[in-house]
Amino acid sequence: MQLYVIEAGNFKLDGGAMFGVVPKPLWEKTNPADEKNRIEMATRSLLVEDGNRLILIDTGMGNKQEDKFFSHYGLWGDYSLDSSLEKAGFHKNDITDVFFTHLHFDHCGGAINRSKNGILEPAFKNAKFWVHKSHWKWALNPNPREKASFLTENILPIQESGQLNFITGNGPLLEETGLPFSILLIDGHTEKQMLPLLNYKGKKLFYAADLIPTVGHIPIPYIMGYDTRPLLTLEEKKGFLERALFEDALLFLEHDPKHQLVSLKQTEKGVRMNTHFNFDSYFTN
C-alpha cells in the first residue's frame, strides 16, 4: 500500500460555528480568525494505492458553483484537486474508487463537474463511488439544520451516473468492506459518517474527517455547531481519542491547514496534540 496526501483547496468558515459553545478567546489560540470571524480551513484528501486500486478518500468542494457561492467561503491558496493528483503522478481517470466520509459539500463537491454546456457529470469517470446507505438516505432528505450542506448538484449526479455503491452495517466498526481499511461509523456530526482506520508502514493511521477537523478540536468539549447530535459527538470523540492513544495511532486531519498528521498525548487537561508532522517527511524518514 502507498498513501498520498491530496490537497484539494483551502477555504474559510465562521469560527463560532466551527467551535459551537466554546468562547472565542479559547478557540482563537489555535485557530485565529480574520476580520469576518472566519478561520482558515483545508480540504485534504488521502489517496490510497493498493494493488490495482486507487482509492480517493473525499474530494474537497470542487469548483462548479458560482462565484457568489464561493464568496461566502473565502477561498485562498493555490491547491487544487487536479494539481495535487498530478503532483502524485495520477489523473482523475486513474481513480478506481471514491470513498466519501459523508456528503457535505466540502467533502464530495469535487466528485461532480459542470461541463461547458452546463451538464453535471462525474469528475472520476472510471471510479466506483462509495457512500454509506443510511447516510445516503439521510442526505436525500436533509433536515433544516443540514440542508445547506447537502447540495443537490453534488448528490443526485452520483446516483444518475450509475457509479454509486453502498456500504452497509451499523458498526460502529466495519471491517469486511472489500476496501483496504476498516471503517468507524460516527453519528454525532451527521448520520453514519465513515472514518477510515488504516495500517500503513507499521503505523496506525486514523482519518479524523469532521469528528476532529483541526488540532483545535482535539479537546473533547470543542465540538462544531454544525453537529446534529453534539452530545453523541462528545461520547464518540472520547472513545475515538482513547482508542487512538491506546493503539499509538496518528490522526490524519482533513481540515487543518497547518497540521497534516498529529500524534497524541494524555495530559492533566485531557488528550492533546503531542507532535505534528508533515505526512511525506514522517513516512520517508
PDB file of C-alpha atoms in Angstrom:
ATOM      1  CA  MET A   1       0.000   0.000   0.000  1.00  0.00           C
ATOM      2  CA  GLN A   2       1.122   3.549  -0.780  1.00  0.00           C
ATOM      3  CA  LEU A   3      -0.578   6.690   0.533  1.00  0.00           C
ATOM      4  CA  TYR A   4      -0.527  10.178  -0.979  1.00  0.00           C
ATOM      5  CA  VAL A   5      -1.762  13.429   0.546  1.00  0.00           C
ATOM      6  CA  ILE A   6      -4.035  15.273  -1.889  1.00  0.00           C
ATOM      7  CA  GLU A   7      -4.537  18.930  -1.010  1.00  0.00           C
ATOM      8  CA  ALA A   8      -7.836  19.826  -2.705  1.00  0.00           C
ATOM      9  CA  GLY A   9      -8.040  23.537  -1.810  1.00  0.00           C
ATOM     10  CA  ASN A  10      -8.414  25.914   1.116  1.00  0.00           C
ATOM     11  CA  PHE A  11     -11.381  27.928   2.359  1.00  0.00           C
ATOM     12  CA  LYS A  12     -12.714  29.685   5.457  1.00  0.00           C
ATOM     13  CA  LEU A  13     -15.624  29.060   7.824  1.00  0.00           C
ATOM     14  CA  ASP A  14     -17.094  31.031  10.684  1.00  0.00           C
ATOM     15  CA  GLY A  15     -15.077  30.343  13.817  1.00  0.00           C
ATOM     16  CA  GLY A  16     -18.090  30.453  16.098  1.00  0.00           C
ATOM     17  CA  ALA A  17     -19.891  27.847  14.012  1.00  0.00           C
ATOM     18  CA  MET A  18     -16.780  25.686  13.989  1.00  0.00           C
ATOM     19  CA  PHE A  19     -16.461  25.679  17.791  1.00  0.00           C
ATOM     20  CA  GLY A  20     -20.051  25.816  18.999  1.00  0.00           C
ATOM     21  CA  VAL A  21     -20.354  26.831  22.657  1.00  0.00           C
ATOM     22  CA  VAL A  22     -16.598  27.281  23.185  1.00  0.00           C
ATOM     23  CA  PRO A  23     -15.784  31.003  23.731  1.00  0.00           C
ATOM     24  CA  LYS A  24     -13.683  32.743  21.082  1.00  0.00           C
ATOM     25  CA  PRO A  25     -10.820  33.680  23.479  1.00  0.00           C
ATOM     26  CA  LEU A  26     -10.228  29.935  23.870  1.00  0.00           C
ATOM     27  CA  TRP A  27     -10.540  28.657  20.295  1.00  0.00           C
ATOM     28  CA  GLU A  28      -8.670  31.528  18.662  1.00  0.00           C
ATOM     29  CA  LYS A  29      -5.485  30.424  20.446  1.00  0.00           C
ATOM     30  CA  THR A  30      -5.234  27.578  17.934  1.00  0.00           C
ATOM     31  CA  ASN A  31      -7.468  28.882  15.135  1.00  0.00           C
ATOM     32  CA  PRO A  32      -7.124  32.676  14.740  1.00  0.00           C
ATOM     33  CA  ALA A  33      -9.996  34.405  12.968  1.00  0.00           C
ATOM     34  CA  ASP A  34      -9.980  37.073  10.248  1.00  0.00           C
ATOM     35  CA  GLU A  35     -11.944  40.337  10.328  1.00  0.00           C
ATOM     36  CA  LYS A  36     -15.123  38.414   9.416  1.00  0.00           C
ATOM     37  CA  ASN A  37     -14.589  35.913  12.260  1.00  0.00           C
ATOM     38  CA  ARG A  38     -13.653  33.160   9.784  1.00  0.00           C
ATOM     39  CA  ILE A  39     -10.923  30.610  10.410  1.00  0.00           C
ATOM     40  CA  GLU A  40      -8.697  29.024   7.785  1.00  0.00           C
ATOM     41  CA  MET A  41      -9.605  25.514   6.662  1.00  0.00           C
ATOM     42  CA  ALA A  42      -8.140  22.913   4.326  1.00  0.00           C
ATOM     43  CA  THR A  43      -9.820  20.239   2.232  1.00  0.00           C
ATOM     44  CA  ARG A  44      -7.242  17.477   2.446  1.00  0.00           C
ATOM     45  CA  SER A  45      -7.916  14.112   0.854  1.00  0.00           C
ATOM     46  CA  LEU A  46      -5.983  10.875   1.083  1.00  0.00           C
ATOM     47  CA  LEU A  47      -5.219   8.717  -1.947  1.00  0.00           C
ATOM     48  CA  VAL A  48      -4.761   5.009  -1.233  1.00  0.00           C
ATOM     49  CA  GLU A  49      -2.861   2.954  -3.814  1.00  0.00           C
ATOM     50  CA  ASP A  50      -3.450  -0.719  -3.140  1.00  0.00           C
ATOM     51  CA  GLY A  51      -2.525  -3.112  -5.929  1.00  0.00           C
ATOM     52  CA  ASN A  52      -4.532  -2.098  -8.980  1.00  0.00           C
ATOM     53  CA  ARG A  53      -6.865   0.122  -6.968  1.00  0.00           C
ATOM     54  CA  LEU A  54      -6.563   3.876  -6.456  1.00  0.00           C
ATOM     55  CA  ILE A  55      -8.995   4.931  -3.733  1.00  0.00           C
ATOM     56  CA  LEU A  56      -9.552   8.641  -3.107  1.00  0.00           C
ATOM     57  CA  ILE A  57     -10.987   9.487   0.311  1.00  0.00           C
ATOM     58  CA  ASP A  58     -13.134  12.621  -0.116  1.00  0.00           C
ATOM     59  CA  THR A  59     -12.785  15.143  -2.936  1.00  0.00           C
ATOM     60  CA  GLY A  60     -12.981  18.672  -1.484  1.00  0.00           C
ATOM     61  CA  MET A  61     -15.639  21.131  -2.609  1.00  0.00           C
ATOM     62  CA  GLY A  62     -14.826  21.300  -6.320  1.00  0.00           C
ATOM     63  CA  ASN A  63     -15.200  24.403  -8.480  1.00  0.00           C
ATOM     64  CA  LYS A  64     -18.572  24.127 -10.220  1.00  0.00           C
ATOM     65  CA  GLN A  65     -20.518  26.577  -8.050  1.00  0.00           C
ATOM     66  CA  GLU A  66     -20.895  30.229  -8.986  1.00  0.00           C
ATOM     67  CA  ASP A  67     -18.660  32.982  -7.617  1.00  0.00           C
ATOM     68  CA  LYS A  68     -21.427  34.111  -5.240  1.00  0.00           C
ATOM     69  CA  PHE A  69     -21.374  30.727  -3.527  1.00  0.00           C
ATOM     70  CA  PHE A  70     -17.599  30.687  -3.107  1.00  0.00           C
ATOM     71  CA  SER A  71     -17.556  34.291  -1.901  1.00  0.00           C
ATOM     72  CA  HIS A  72     -19.060  33.085   1.382  1.00  0.00           C
ATOM     73  CA  TYR A  73     -16.100  30.766   1.962  1.00  0.00           C
ATOM     74  CA  GLY A  74     -13.082  32.996   1.329  1.00  0.00           C
ATOM     75  CA  LEU A  75     -11.143  30.655  -0.938  1.00  0.00           C
ATOM     76  CA  TRP A  76      -7.395  31.069  -0.563  1.00  0.00           C
ATOM     77  CA  GLY A  77      -4.147  29.377  -1.592  1.00  0.00           C
ATOM     78  CA  ASP A  78      -3.061  27.585  -4.756  1.00  0.00           C
ATOM     79  CA  TYR A  79      -4.005  23.974  -4.063  1.00  0.00           C
ATOM     80  CA  SER A  80      -6.430  22.101  -6.305  1.00  0.00           C
ATOM     81  CA  LEU A  81      -7.544  18.501  -6.667  1.00  0.00           C
ATOM     82  CA  ASP A  82      -6.200  18.235 -10.218  1.00  0.00           C
ATOM     83  CA  SER A  83      -2.769  19.711  -9.481  1.00  0.00           C
ATOM     84  CA  SER A  84      -2.331  17.593  -6.340  1.00  0.00           C
ATOM     85  CA  LEU A  85      -3.230  14.402  -8.200  1.00  0.00           C
ATOM     86  CA  GLU A  86      -0.785  15.366 -10.955  1.00  0.00           C
ATOM     87  CA  LYS A  87       1.936  16.008  -8.379  1.00  0.00           C
ATOM     88  CA  ALA A  88       1.364  12.489  -7.046  1.00  0.00           C
ATOM     89  CA  GLY A  89       1.650  11.127 -10.594  1.00  0.00           C
ATOM     90  CA  PHE A  90      -2.029  10.462 -11.286  1.00  0.00           C
ATOM     91  CA  HIS A  91      -5.048  11.737 -13.200  1.00  0.00           C
ATOM     92  CA  LYS A  92      -8.717  11.668 -12.286  1.00  0.00           C
ATOM     93  CA  ASN A  93      -9.303   8.935 -14.845  1.00  0.00           C
ATOM     94  CA  ASP A  94      -6.872   6.698 -12.937  1.00  0.00           C
ATOM     95  CA  ILE A  95      -9.040   6.672  -9.805  1.00  0.00           C
ATOM     96  CA  THR A  96     -10.874   3.366  -9.346  1.00  0.00           C
ATOM     97  CA  ASP A  97     -12.809   4.242  -6.168  1.00  0.00           C
ATOM     98  CA  VAL A  98     -14.004   7.433  -4.491  1.00  0.00           C
ATOM     99  CA  PHE A  99     -14.852   6.949  -0.821  1.00  0.00           C
ATOM    100  CA  PHE A 100     -16.978   9.630   0.837  1.00  0.00           C
ATOM    101  CA  THR A 101     -16.741  10.036   4.601  1.00  0.00           C
ATOM    102  CA  HIS A 102     -20.029  11.901   4.168  1.00  0.00           C
ATOM    103  CA  LEU A 103     -21.777  14.088   1.592  1.00  0.00           C
ATOM    104  CA  HIS A 104     -21.397  17.628   2.941  1.00  0.00           C
ATOM    105  CA  PHE A 105     -20.326  19.838   0.048  1.00  0.00           C
ATOM    106  CA  ASP A 106     -16.740  20.319   1.228  1.00  0.00           C
ATOM    107  CA  HIS A 107     -16.221  16.545   1.194  1.00  0.00           C
ATOM    108  CA  CYS A 108     -17.930  15.493  -2.043  1.00  0.00           C
ATOM    109  CA  GLY A 109     -18.239  18.557  -4.303  1.00  0.00           C
ATOM    110  CA  GLY A 110     -15.138  17.701  -6.301  1.00  0.00           C
ATOM    111  CA  ALA A 111     -16.650  14.401  -7.451  1.00  0.00           C
ATOM    112  CA  ILE A 112     -19.026  16.135  -9.873  1.00  0.00           C
ATOM    113  CA  ASN A 113     -18.047  18.615 -12.581  1.00  0.00           C
ATOM    114  CA  ARG A 114     -20.158  21.013 -14.615  1.00  0.00           C
ATOM    115  CA  SER A 115     -19.328  20.834 -18.327  1.00  0.00           C
ATOM    116  CA  LYS A 116     -19.133  23.881 -20.593  1.00  0.00           C
ATOM    117  CA  ASN A 117     -22.720  23.275 -21.695  1.00  0.00           C
ATOM    118  CA  GLY A 118     -23.905  23.056 -18.087  1.00  0.00           C
ATOM    119  CA  ILE A 119     -24.215  19.280 -17.773  1.00  0.00           C
ATOM    120  CA  LEU A 120     -23.343  17.796 -14.373  1.00  0.00           C
ATOM    121  CA  GLU A 121     -21.111  14.752 -14.795  1.00  0.00           C
ATOM    122  CA  PRO A 122     -18.716  12.627 -12.717  1.00  0.00           C
ATOM    123  CA  ALA A 123     -15.195  14.006 -12.437  1.00  0.00           C
ATOM    124  CA  PHE A 124     -13.959  10.426 -11.950  1.00  0.00           C
ATOM    125  CA  LYS A 125     -15.309   8.564 -14.948  1.00  0.00           C
ATOM    126  CA  ASN A 126     -13.824   5.169 -14.091  1.00  0.00           C
ATOM    127  CA  ALA A 127     -14.480   5.110 -10.347  1.00  0.00           C
ATOM    128  CA  LYS A 128     -16.985   3.481  -8.081  1.00  0.00           C
ATOM    129  CA  PHE A 129     -18.480   5.966  -5.607  1.00  0.00           C
ATOM    130  CA  TRP A 130     -18.806   4.586  -2.062  1.00  0.00           C
ATOM    131  CA  VAL A 131     -21.382   6.024   0.371  1.00  0.00           C
ATOM    132  CA  HIS A 132     -22.943   4.531   3.478  1.00  0.00           C
ATOM    133  CA  LYS A 133     -26.511   3.559   2.614  1.00  0.00           C
ATOM    134  CA  SER A 134     -28.058   5.135   5.708  1.00  0.00           C
ATOM    135  CA  HIS A 135     -26.153   8.365   5.129  1.00  0.00           C
ATOM    136  CA  TRP A 136     -27.317   8.437   1.511  1.00  0.00           C
ATOM    137  CA  LYS A 137     -30.961   8.301   2.634  1.00  0.00           C
ATOM    138  CA  TRP A 138     -30.210  10.997   5.226  1.00  0.00           C
ATOM    139  CA  ALA A 139     -28.634  13.271   2.607  1.00  0.00           C
ATOM    140  CA  LEU A 140     -31.523  12.875   0.157  1.00  0.00           C
ATOM    141  CA  ASN A 141     -33.989  14.083   2.794  1.00  0.00           C
ATOM    142  CA  PRO A 142     -31.956  16.628   4.767  1.00  0.00           C
ATOM    143  CA  ASN A 143     -33.108  18.189   7.994  1.00  0.00           C
ATOM    144  CA  PRO A 144     -33.294  22.012   8.035  1.00  0.00           C
ATOM    145  CA  ARG A 145     -30.092  22.188  10.080  1.00  0.00           C
ATOM    146  CA  GLU A 146     -28.004  20.402   7.422  1.00  0.00           C
ATOM    147  CA  LYS A 147     -29.847  21.320   4.231  1.00  0.00           C
ATOM    148  CA  ALA A 148     -27.307  23.958   3.201  1.00  0.00           C
ATOM    149  CA  SER A 149     -24.512  21.357   3.361  1.00  0.00           C
ATOM    150  CA  PHE A 150     -26.236  18.758   1.164  1.00  0.00           C
ATOM    151  CA  LEU A 151     -26.298  20.241  -2.335  1.00  0.00           C
ATOM    152  CA  THR A 152     -28.494  18.556  -4.930  1.00  0.00           C
ATOM    153  CA  GLU A 153     -25.967  19.218  -7.698  1.00  0.00           C
ATOM    154  CA  ASN A 154     -23.377  17.228  -5.743  1.00  0.00           C
ATOM    155  CA  ILE A 155     -25.532  14.287  -4.754  1.00  0.00           C
ATOM    156  CA  LEU A 156     -28.067  13.376  -7.448  1.00  0.00           C
ATOM    157  CA  PRO A 157     -25.498  13.137 -10.292  1.00  0.00           C
ATOM    158  CA  ILE A 158     -23.666  10.471  -8.275  1.00  0.00           C
ATOM    159  CA  GLN A 159     -26.763   8.296  -8.462  1.00  0.00           C
ATOM    160  CA  GLU A 160     -27.534   9.188 -12.085  1.00  0.00           C
ATOM    161  CA  SER A 161     -24.003   8.208 -13.120  1.00  0.00           C
ATOM    162  CA  GLY A 162     -24.621   4.553 -12.308  1.00  0.00           C
ATOM    163  CA  GLN A 163     -21.388   4.551 -10.307  1.00  0.00           C
ATOM    164  CA  LEU A 164     -22.978   4.665  -6.847  1.00  0.00           C
ATOM    165  CA  ASN A 165     -22.188   1.807  -4.457  1.00  0.00           C
ATOM    166  CA  PHE A 166     -23.399   1.403  -0.894  1.00  0.00           C
ATOM    167  CA  ILE A 167     -21.628   0.359   2.264  1.00  0.00           C
ATOM    168  CA  THR A 168     -23.982  -1.113   4.850  1.00  0.00           C
ATOM    169  CA  GLY A 169     -23.887  -2.085   8.502  1.00  0.00           C
ATOM    170  CA  ASN A 170     -24.435  -0.286  11.781  1.00  0.00           C
ATOM    171  CA  GLY A 171     -20.957  -0.808  13.195  1.00  0.00           C
ATOM    172  CA  PRO A 172     -19.607   1.062  14.967  1.00  0.00           C
ATOM    173  CA  LEU A 173     -16.691  -0.794  13.332  1.00  0.00           C
ATOM    174  CA  LEU A 174     -16.917  -2.226   9.810  1.00  0.00           C
ATOM    175  CA  GLU A 175     -14.003  -4.462   8.874  1.00  0.00           C
ATOM    176  CA  GLU A 176     -15.130  -6.612   5.922  1.00  0.00           C
ATOM    177  CA  THR A 177     -15.911  -3.944   3.335  1.00  0.00           C
ATOM    178  CA  GLY A 178     -13.740  -5.017   0.407  1.00  0.00           C
ATOM    179  CA  LEU A 179     -11.702  -1.863   0.922  1.00  0.00           C
ATOM    180  CA  PRO A 180      -8.128  -1.966   2.269  1.00  0.00           C
ATOM    181  CA  PHE A 181      -9.089  -0.348   5.568  1.00  0.00           C
ATOM    182  CA  SER A 182     -11.652  -0.726   8.318  1.00  0.00           C
ATOM    183  CA  ILE A 183     -14.318   1.915   8.915  1.00  0.00           C
ATOM    184  CA  LEU A 184     -15.505   3.538  12.124  1.00  0.00           C
ATOM    185  CA  LEU A 185     -19.075   4.859  11.935  1.00  0.00           C
ATOM    186  CA  ILE A 186     -19.729   8.162  13.701  1.00  0.00           C
ATOM    187  CA  ASP A 187     -23.243   9.586  14.079  1.00  0.00           C
ATOM    188  CA  GLY A 188     -22.832  12.819  16.040  1.00  0.00           C
ATOM    189  CA  HIS A 189     -21.829  15.124  13.191  1.00  0.00           C
ATOM    190  CA  THR A 190     -24.187  13.576  10.673  1.00  0.00           C
ATOM    191  CA  GLU A 191     -25.774  10.171  10.190  1.00  0.00           C
ATOM    192  CA  LYS A 192     -23.169   7.438   9.522  1.00  0.00           C
ATOM    193  CA  GLN A 193     -20.064   9.489   8.856  1.00  0.00           C
ATOM    194  CA  MET A 194     -17.355   6.952   7.904  1.00  0.00           C
ATOM    195  CA  LEU A 195     -13.822   7.301   9.302  1.00  0.00           C
ATOM    196  CA  PRO A 196     -11.170   5.094   7.641  1.00  0.00           C
ATOM    197  CA  LEU A 197      -8.745   3.350  10.006  1.00  0.00           C
ATOM    198  CA  LEU A 198      -5.590   2.340   8.150  1.00  0.00           C
ATOM    199  CA  ASN A 199      -2.447   0.345   8.822  1.00  0.00           C
ATOM    200  CA  TYR A 200       0.465   1.928   6.971  1.00  0.00           C
ATOM    201  CA  LYS A 201       4.149   1.128   7.165  1.00  0.00           C
ATOM    202  CA  GLY A 202       3.800  -0.351  10.627  1.00  0.00           C
ATOM    203  CA  LYS A 203       1.728   2.550  11.978  1.00  0.00           C
ATOM    204  CA  LYS A 204      -1.963   3.028  12.732  1.00  0.00           C
ATOM    205  CA  LEU A 205      -3.444   5.980  10.854  1.00  0.00           C
ATOM    206  CA  PHE A 206      -6.905   7.298  11.756  1.00  0.00           C
ATOM    207  CA  TYR A 207      -8.643   9.575   9.249  1.00  0.00           C
ATOM    208  CA  ALA A 208     -10.399  12.069  11.532  1.00  0.00           C
ATOM    209  CA  ALA A 209     -12.674  13.802   8.961  1.00  0.00           C
ATOM    210  CA  ASP A 210     -15.248  16.010  10.743  1.00  0.00           C
ATOM    211  CA  LEU A 211     -15.024  14.306  14.119  1.00  0.00           C
ATOM    212  CA  ILE A 212     -11.774  16.237  14.719  1.00  0.00           C
ATOM    213  CA  PRO A 213     -11.394  18.687  11.825  1.00  0.00           C
ATOM    214  CA  THR A 214      -8.426  20.635  13.252  1.00  0.00           C
ATOM    215  CA  VAL A 215      -5.935  20.443  16.113  1.00  0.00           C
ATOM    216  CA  GLY A 216      -8.110  22.975  17.904  1.00  0.00           C
ATOM    217  CA  HIS A 217     -10.912  20.389  18.047  1.00  0.00           C
ATOM    218  CA  ILE A 218      -8.956  17.709  19.912  1.00  0.00           C
ATOM    219  CA  PRO A 219     -10.253  18.749  23.380  1.00  0.00           C
ATOM    220  CA  ILE A 220     -13.429  16.738  23.905  1.00  0.00           C
ATOM    221  CA  PRO A 221     -15.858  19.658  24.552  1.00  0.00           C
ATOM    222  CA  TYR A 222     -14.639  21.546  21.446  1.00  0.00           C
ATOM    223  CA  ILE A 223     -17.462  20.443  19.140  1.00  0.00           C
ATOM    224  CA  MET A 224     -18.715  22.117  15.993  1.00  0.00           C
ATOM    225  CA  GLY A 225     -22.003  23.982  15.983  1.00  0.00           C
ATOM    226  CA  TYR A 226     -22.753  22.102  12.754  1.00  0.00           C
ATOM    227  CA  ASP A 227     -23.077  18.747  14.535  1.00  0.00           C
ATOM    228  CA  THR A 228     -26.605  17.380  14.615  1.00  0.00           C
ATOM    229  CA  ARG A 229     -26.093  15.423  17.849  1.00  0.00           C
ATOM    230  CA  PRO A 230     -23.365  17.235  19.831  1.00  0.00           C
ATOM    231  CA  LEU A 231     -23.692  15.140  22.989  1.00  0.00           C
ATOM    232  CA  LEU A 232     -23.228  11.999  20.909  1.00  0.00           C
ATOM    233  CA  THR A 233     -20.184  13.593  19.262  1.00  0.00           C
ATOM    234  CA  LEU A 234     -18.766  14.168  22.734  1.00  0.00           C
ATOM    235  CA  GLU A 235     -19.010  10.462  23.580  1.00  0.00           C
ATOM    236  CA  GLU A 236     -17.774   9.372  20.153  1.00  0.00           C
ATOM    237  CA  LYS A 237     -14.772  11.685  20.302  1.00  0.00           C
ATOM    238  CA  LYS A 238     -13.889  10.454  23.779  1.00  0.00           C
ATOM    239  CA  GLY A 239     -13.868   6.842  22.590  1.00  0.00           C
ATOM    240  CA  PHE A 240     -12.015   7.698  19.396  1.00  0.00           C
ATOM    241  CA  LEU A 241      -9.220   9.513  21.250  1.00  0.00           C
ATOM    242  CA  GLU A 242      -8.919   6.765  23.854  1.00  0.00           C
ATOM    243  CA  ARG A 243      -8.565   4.199  21.080  1.00  0.00           C
ATOM    244  CA  ALA A 244      -6.024   6.338  19.203  1.00  0.00           C
ATOM    245  CA  LEU A 245      -3.936   6.714  22.365  1.00  0.00           C
ATOM    246  CA  PHE A 246      -4.142   3.002  23.182  1.00  0.00           C
ATOM    247  CA  GLU A 247      -3.106   1.996  19.652  1.00  0.00           C
ATOM    248  CA  ASP A 248      -0.499   4.777  19.376  1.00  0.00           C
ATOM    249  CA  ALA A 249      -2.269   5.956  16.236  1.00  0.00           C
ATOM    250  CA  LEU A 250      -1.612   9.096  14.241  1.00  0.00           C
ATOM    251  CA  LEU A 251      -4.525  11.329  13.273  1.00  0.00           C
ATOM    252  CA  PHE A 252      -4.824  12.471   9.663  1.00  0.00           C
ATOM    253  CA  LEU A 253      -6.532  15.883   9.770  1.00  0.00           C
ATOM    254  CA  GLU A 254      -8.711  16.756   6.789  1.00  0.00           C
ATOM    255  CA  HIS A 255      -9.399  20.406   7.586  1.00  0.00           C
ATOM    256  CA  ASP A 256      -6.373  21.771   9.453  1.00  0.00           C
ATOM    257  CA  PRO A 257      -4.327  23.895   7.011  1.00  0.00           C
ATOM    258  CA  LYS A 258      -1.150  23.706   9.106  1.00  0.00           C
ATOM    259  CA  HIS A 259      -1.238  20.185  10.528  1.00  0.00           C
ATOM    260  CA  GLN A 260      -1.487  17.126   8.280  1.00  0.00           C
ATOM    261  CA  LEU A 261      -0.603  14.454  10.790  1.00  0.00           C
ATOM    262  CA  VAL A 262      -0.514  14.552  14.596  1.00  0.00           C
ATOM    263  CA  SER A 263       0.370  12.266  17.472  1.00  0.00           C
ATOM    264  CA  LEU A 264      -1.435  12.461  20.814  1.00  0.00           C
ATOM    265  CA  LYS A 265      -0.580  12.546  24.499  1.00  0.00           C
ATOM    266  CA  GLN A 266      -2.542  12.335  27.735  1.00  0.00           C
ATOM    267  CA  THR A 267      -2.321  15.448  29.922  1.00  0.00           C
ATOM    268  CA  GLU A 268      -3.984  16.614  33.132  1.00  0.00           C
ATOM    269  CA  LYS A 269      -6.488  18.516  30.968  1.00  0.00           C
ATOM    270  CA  GLY A 270      -7.223  15.553  28.733  1.00  0.00           C
ATOM    271  CA  VAL A 271      -5.910  14.323  25.392  1.00  0.00           C
ATOM    272  CA  ARG A 272      -3.916  16.889  23.452  1.00  0.00           C
ATOM    273  CA  MET A 273      -1.641  17.025  20.417  1.00  0.00           C
ATOM    274  CA  ASN A 274       1.830  15.714  21.161  1.00  0.00           C
ATOM    275  CA  THR A 275       3.687  16.439  17.912  1.00  0.00           C
ATOM    276  CA  HIS A 276       2.664  17.335  14.380  1.00  0.00           C
ATOM    277  CA  PHE A 277       4.292  16.036  11.225  1.00  0.00           C
ATOM    278  CA  ASN A 278       4.417  16.579   7.512  1.00  0.00           C
ATOM    279  CA  PHE A 279       2.983  13.365   6.106  1.00  0.00           C
ATOM    280  CA  ASP A 280       5.638  12.665   3.472  1.00  0.00           C
ATOM    281  CA  SER A 281       8.515  13.541   5.788  1.00  0.00           C
ATOM    282  CA  TYR A 282       7.225  11.261   8.543  1.00  0.00           C
ATOM    283  CA  PHE A 283       6.806   8.219   6.319  1.00  0.00           C
ATOM    284  CA  THR A 284      10.038   8.630   4.338  1.00  0.00           C
ATOM    285  CA  ASN A 285      12.348   9.130   7.321  1.00  0.00           C
TER     286      ASN A 285
END
